[in-house]
Amino acid sequence: MGSTSMRSSHPSSLPFSKPVMIADKLICAGVLFSLGFSGVRADFTMVAVYILLYPYLYLTSRRQAIRHLLAASLVACCWFFIAKGQYGYNREMLLIGGYTVYPLFAWATGLFGVYLMYSYWVRIFPNRTLTGKLIFFVVLYWSLLFGSEIVAYHYFHFRNIATANYAGLPLIDCIHVPGWMQAAYLLNGPIYFLICEFSGFADPNVPVRAALHR
């Protein structure tokens, strides 16, 4: 497909990729580990990170990545509209219309963050097909999803008490929600990936000046 050639590049064409990738990872880790501090409001942190992503992408010459962030926001909004009544946490959370907005911003930021990491690492695979890229994204997405859920639930005791009576996923004992929500957790990432792929978005980690000359 046309978007494949547009996204194909060599690491040498991204002179700032390593420092920026480190910064991206530190931001993701900081958001996750902020859940472990009772004095830090997870909802305010997530909203702040989401808002600051826009100037951060601009300052790191990745303005084209805002399209990916907006696509992630669209998926998050759709999910929030469907499942907003299924969230209620064991911590104080910002409410709008009686519903906590934390999952809205968490899904938007999380999906976007996974795609940023994917777009770095997928470069190592030559002759990438859509199926191969999808498989790689799903493995990465599920690994990060399960890892963050395990850490948040078992180590930081960050709980969705609105669905606490439901069994978690086997073996990892997390994502305690109804079965249809567990399926959605697994599918939201692939759906977002396909939206980005078929929309023909440029590589979010290519500086704008480089993307314009390709």
Tab-separated table of C-alpha atoms in Angstrom:
chain	number	residue	atom	x	y	z
A	1	MET	CA	0.000	0.000	0.000
A	2	GLY	CA	1.128	3.565	-0.615
A	3	SER	CA	1.624	4.413	3.027
A	4	THR	CA	4.232	1.659	3.401
A	5	SER	CA	6.733	3.357	1.123
A	6	MET	CA	6.053	6.694	2.757
A	7	ARG	CA	6.863	5.331	6.166
A	8	SER	CA	9.925	3.334	5.154
A	9	SER	CA	13.153	5.044	6.230
A	10	HIS	CA	16.601	4.397	7.533
A	11	PRO	CA	17.568	5.202	11.105
A	12	SER	CA	20.199	7.600	9.728
A	13	SER	CA	17.408	9.832	8.416
A	14	LEU	CA	16.336	10.452	11.998
A	15	PRO	CA	19.330	12.149	13.671
A	16	PHE	CA	17.372	12.967	16.807
A	17	SER	CA	15.568	9.641	17.119
A	18	LYS	CA	17.601	8.193	20.004
A	19	PRO	CA	17.407	11.187	22.391
A	20	VAL	CA	13.740	11.706	21.573
A	21	MET	CA	12.997	8.012	22.039
A	22	ILE	CA	14.620	8.127	25.478
A	23	ALA	CA	12.512	11.164	26.371
A	24	ASP	CA	9.362	9.394	25.146
A	25	LYS	CA	10.116	6.363	27.301
A	26	LEU	CA	10.829	8.493	30.365
A	27	ILE	CA	7.488	10.253	29.961
A	28	CYS	CA	5.641	6.928	29.652
A	29	ALA	CA	7.441	5.482	32.658
A	30	GLY	CA	6.798	8.636	34.663
A	31	VAL	CA	3.063	8.463	33.985
A	32	LEU	CA	2.904	4.795	35.003
A	33	PHE	CA	4.968	5.163	38.152
A	34	SER	CA	3.019	8.248	39.230
A	35	LEU	CA	0.219	5.778	40.057
A	36	GLY	CA	2.402	4.490	42.875
A	37	PHE	CA	2.376	7.777	44.772
A	38	SER	CA	-0.743	8.449	46.782
A	39	GLY	CA	0.035	12.173	46.892
A	40	VAL	CA	-0.085	12.464	43.101
A	41	ARG	CA	-3.454	12.783	41.401
A	42	ALA	CA	-3.409	10.270	38.558
A	43	ASP	CA	-6.208	12.064	36.722
A	44	PHE	CA	-4.518	15.481	36.817
A	45	THR	CA	-1.233	13.899	35.742
A	46	MET	CA	-2.827	12.142	32.787
A	47	VAL	CA	-4.739	15.224	31.628
A	48	ALA	CA	-1.593	17.355	31.928
A	49	VAL	CA	0.516	14.862	29.964
A	50	TYR	CA	-2.105	14.669	27.225
A	51	ILE	CA	-2.305	18.454	26.861
A	52	LEU	CA	1.468	18.887	26.956
A	53	LEU	CA	1.927	16.277	24.225
A	54	TYR	CA	0.918	18.863	21.631
A	55	PRO	CA	3.712	21.383	22.350
A	56	TYR	CA	6.117	18.490	23.033
A	57	LEU	CA	5.536	17.065	19.550
A	58	TYR	CA	5.925	20.518	18.043
A	59	LEU	CA	9.206	21.150	19.860
A	60	THR	CA	10.574	17.758	18.773
A	61	SER	CA	9.736	18.534	15.109
A	62	ARG	CA	7.004	15.897	14.957
A	63	ARG	CA	3.982	18.012	14.117
A	64	GLN	CA	2.722	15.295	11.761
A	65	ALA	CA	2.428	13.010	14.799
A	66	ILE	CA	-0.467	15.139	16.022
A	67	ARG	CA	-2.628	13.299	13.486
A	68	HIS	CA	-1.831	10.051	15.254
A	69	LEU	CA	-2.641	11.647	18.603
A	70	LEU	CA	-5.973	12.917	17.293
A	71	ALA	CA	-6.768	9.448	15.914
A	72	ALA	CA	-5.975	7.959	19.335
A	73	SER	CA	-8.225	10.590	20.902
A	74	LEU	CA	-11.056	9.603	18.554
A	75	VAL	CA	-10.751	5.932	19.527
A	76	ALA	CA	-10.599	6.931	23.203
A	77	CYS	CA	-13.713	9.112	22.867
A	78	CYS	CA	-15.652	6.295	21.224
A	79	TRP	CA	-14.580	3.874	23.949
A	80	PHE	CA	-15.399	6.366	26.699
A	81	PHE	CA	-18.875	6.914	25.260
A	82	ILE	CA	-19.486	3.146	25.324
A	83	ALA	CA	-17.931	2.244	28.682
A	84	LYS	CA	-17.914	5.414	30.785
A	85	GLY	CA	-20.356	3.918	33.284
A	86	GLN	CA	-17.963	1.034	34.002
A	87	TYR	CA	-15.254	3.135	35.642
A	88	GLY	CA	-14.954	4.178	39.271
A	89	TYR	CA	-11.622	4.134	41.059
A	90	ASN	CA	-10.396	3.672	44.600
A	91	ARG	CA	-8.903	7.160	44.440
A	92	GLU	CA	-10.318	10.630	44.072
A	93	MET	CA	-10.905	11.401	40.409
A	94	LEU	CA	-12.077	14.340	38.350
A	95	LEU	CA	-15.707	13.869	37.299
A	96	ILE	CA	-17.517	15.459	34.387
A	97	GLY	CA	-21.227	14.760	34.136
A	98	GLY	CA	-20.845	12.206	36.906
A	99	TYR	CA	-18.227	10.152	35.047
A	100	THR	CA	-14.485	9.988	35.673
A	101	VAL	CA	-12.499	11.307	32.720
A	102	TYR	CA	-9.302	9.465	33.637
A	103	PRO	CA	-9.876	6.528	31.229
A	104	LEU	CA	-10.573	8.942	28.371
A	105	PHE	CA	-7.164	10.597	28.615
A	106	ALA	CA	-5.406	7.380	29.640
A	107	TRP	CA	-6.582	5.556	26.507
A	108	ALA	CA	-5.731	8.463	24.196
A	109	THR	CA	-2.252	8.887	25.657
A	110	GLY	CA	-1.591	5.161	25.953
A	111	LEU	CA	-2.563	4.267	22.402
A	112	PHE	CA	-0.503	7.109	21.020
A	113	GLY	CA	2.500	6.172	23.158
A	114	VAL	CA	2.427	2.577	21.941
A	115	TYR	CA	2.321	3.719	18.324
A	116	LEU	CA	5.336	5.986	18.860
A	117	MET	CA	7.333	3.050	20.225
A	118	TYR	CA	6.107	0.798	17.435
A	119	SER	CA	7.189	3.271	14.763
A	120	TYR	CA	10.732	3.291	16.163
A	121	TRP	CA	11.191	-0.453	16.394
A	122	VAL	CA	9.348	-1.570	13.261
A	123	ARG	CA	12.201	-0.102	11.178
A	124	ILE	CA	14.435	-3.064	11.943
A	125	PHE	CA	12.205	-5.369	9.868
A	126	PRO	CA	12.911	-5.296	6.098
A	127	ASN	CA	10.145	-5.680	3.505
A	128	ARG	CA	7.357	-5.088	5.963
A	129	THR	CA	3.844	-6.218	5.004
A	130	LEU	CA	0.646	-4.944	6.573
A	131	THR	CA	0.061	-8.319	8.240
A	132	GLY	CA	3.588	-8.414	9.632
A	133	LYS	CA	3.345	-4.880	10.968
A	134	LEU	CA	-0.027	-5.602	12.542
A	135	ILE	CA	1.325	-8.692	14.300
A	136	PHE	CA	4.310	-6.749	15.590
A	137	PHE	CA	2.084	-3.912	16.825
A	138	VAL	CA	-0.310	-6.316	18.559
A	139	VAL	CA	2.537	-8.103	20.359
A	140	LEU	CA	3.963	-4.765	21.501
A	141	TYR	CA	0.560	-3.364	22.468
A	142	TRP	CA	-0.516	-6.417	24.445
A	143	SER	CA	2.858	-6.627	26.191
A	144	LEU	CA	2.690	-2.982	27.295
A	145	LEU	CA	-1.011	-3.248	28.169
A	146	PHE	CA	-0.558	-6.323	30.354
A	147	GLY	CA	2.639	-4.992	31.891
A	148	SER	CA	1.107	-1.655	32.876
A	149	GLU	CA	-2.082	-3.294	34.164
A	150	ILE	CA	-0.115	-5.778	36.282
A	151	VAL	CA	2.067	-3.058	37.791
A	152	ALA	CA	-0.880	-0.736	38.449
A	153	TYR	CA	-3.096	-3.438	39.961
A	154	HIS	CA	-0.702	-5.650	41.904
A	155	TYR	CA	2.022	-3.207	42.959
A	156	PHE	CA	0.378	0.225	43.049
A	157	HIS	CA	-3.074	-1.070	44.082
A	158	PHE	CA	-4.750	1.192	41.539
A	159	ARG	CA	-8.205	-0.375	41.215
A	160	ASN	CA	-11.368	0.106	39.192
A	161	ILE	CA	-13.781	-0.637	42.021
A	162	ALA	CA	-16.813	-0.263	39.741
A	163	THR	CA	-15.998	-3.642	38.170
A	164	ALA	CA	-14.014	-5.222	41.017
A	165	ASN	CA	-16.360	-8.213	41.237
A	166	TYR	CA	-15.425	-9.448	37.777
A	167	ALA	CA	-12.634	-11.963	37.292
A	168	GLY	CA	-9.424	-10.717	35.758
A	169	LEU	CA	-7.652	-12.260	32.806
A	170	PRO	CA	-6.291	-15.764	33.512
A	171	LEU	CA	-2.715	-16.083	34.793
A	172	ILE	CA	-2.057	-12.341	35.081
A	173	ASP	CA	-5.116	-11.529	37.259
A	174	CYS	CA	-5.724	-7.992	36.022
A	175	ILE	CA	-8.247	-6.090	33.885
A	176	HIS	CA	-11.131	-6.953	36.193
A	177	VAL	CA	-13.999	-5.949	33.915
A	178	PRO	CA	-16.818	-7.714	32.042
A	179	GLY	CA	-15.797	-10.028	29.222
A	180	TRP	CA	-16.881	-7.608	26.486
A	181	MET	CA	-14.633	-4.935	28.010
A	182	GLN	CA	-11.696	-7.347	28.190
A	183	ALA	CA	-12.170	-8.054	24.488
A	184	ALA	CA	-12.272	-4.330	23.783
A	185	TYR	CA	-9.053	-3.788	25.747
A	186	LEU	CA	-7.346	-6.290	23.455
A	187	LEU	CA	-8.879	-4.868	20.266
A	188	ASN	CA	-8.666	-1.102	20.816
A	189	GLY	CA	-4.973	-1.115	19.941
A	190	PRO	CA	-5.269	-3.035	16.644
A	191	ILE	CA	-8.240	-0.880	15.635
A	192	TYR	CA	-6.206	2.273	16.245
A	193	PHE	CA	-3.270	0.824	14.323
A	194	LEU	CA	-5.424	0.073	11.282
A	195	ILE	CA	-6.906	3.578	11.363
A	196	CYS	CA	-3.408	5.054	11.234
A	197	GLU	CA	-2.301	2.663	8.496
A	198	PHE	CA	-5.246	3.149	6.169
A	199	SER	CA	-5.304	6.904	6.765
A	200	GLY	CA	-1.823	7.113	5.239
A	201	PHE	CA	-0.328	9.129	8.088
A	202	ALA	CA	3.379	9.893	7.834
A	203	ASP	CA	5.783	8.239	10.257
A	204	PRO	CA	5.179	10.110	13.539
A	205	ASN	CA	8.876	10.041	14.404
A	206	VAL	CA	10.172	11.575	11.173
A	207	PRO	CA	10.914	15.306	11.575
A	208	VAL	CA	8.596	17.423	9.469
A	209	ARG	CA	11.422	18.790	7.330
A	210	ALA	CA	12.515	15.230	6.486
A	211	ALA	CA	8.983	14.066	5.707
A	212	LEU	CA	8.464	16.945	3.268
A	213	HIS	CA	11.497	15.935	1.207
A	214	ARG	CA	10.488	12.275	0.781
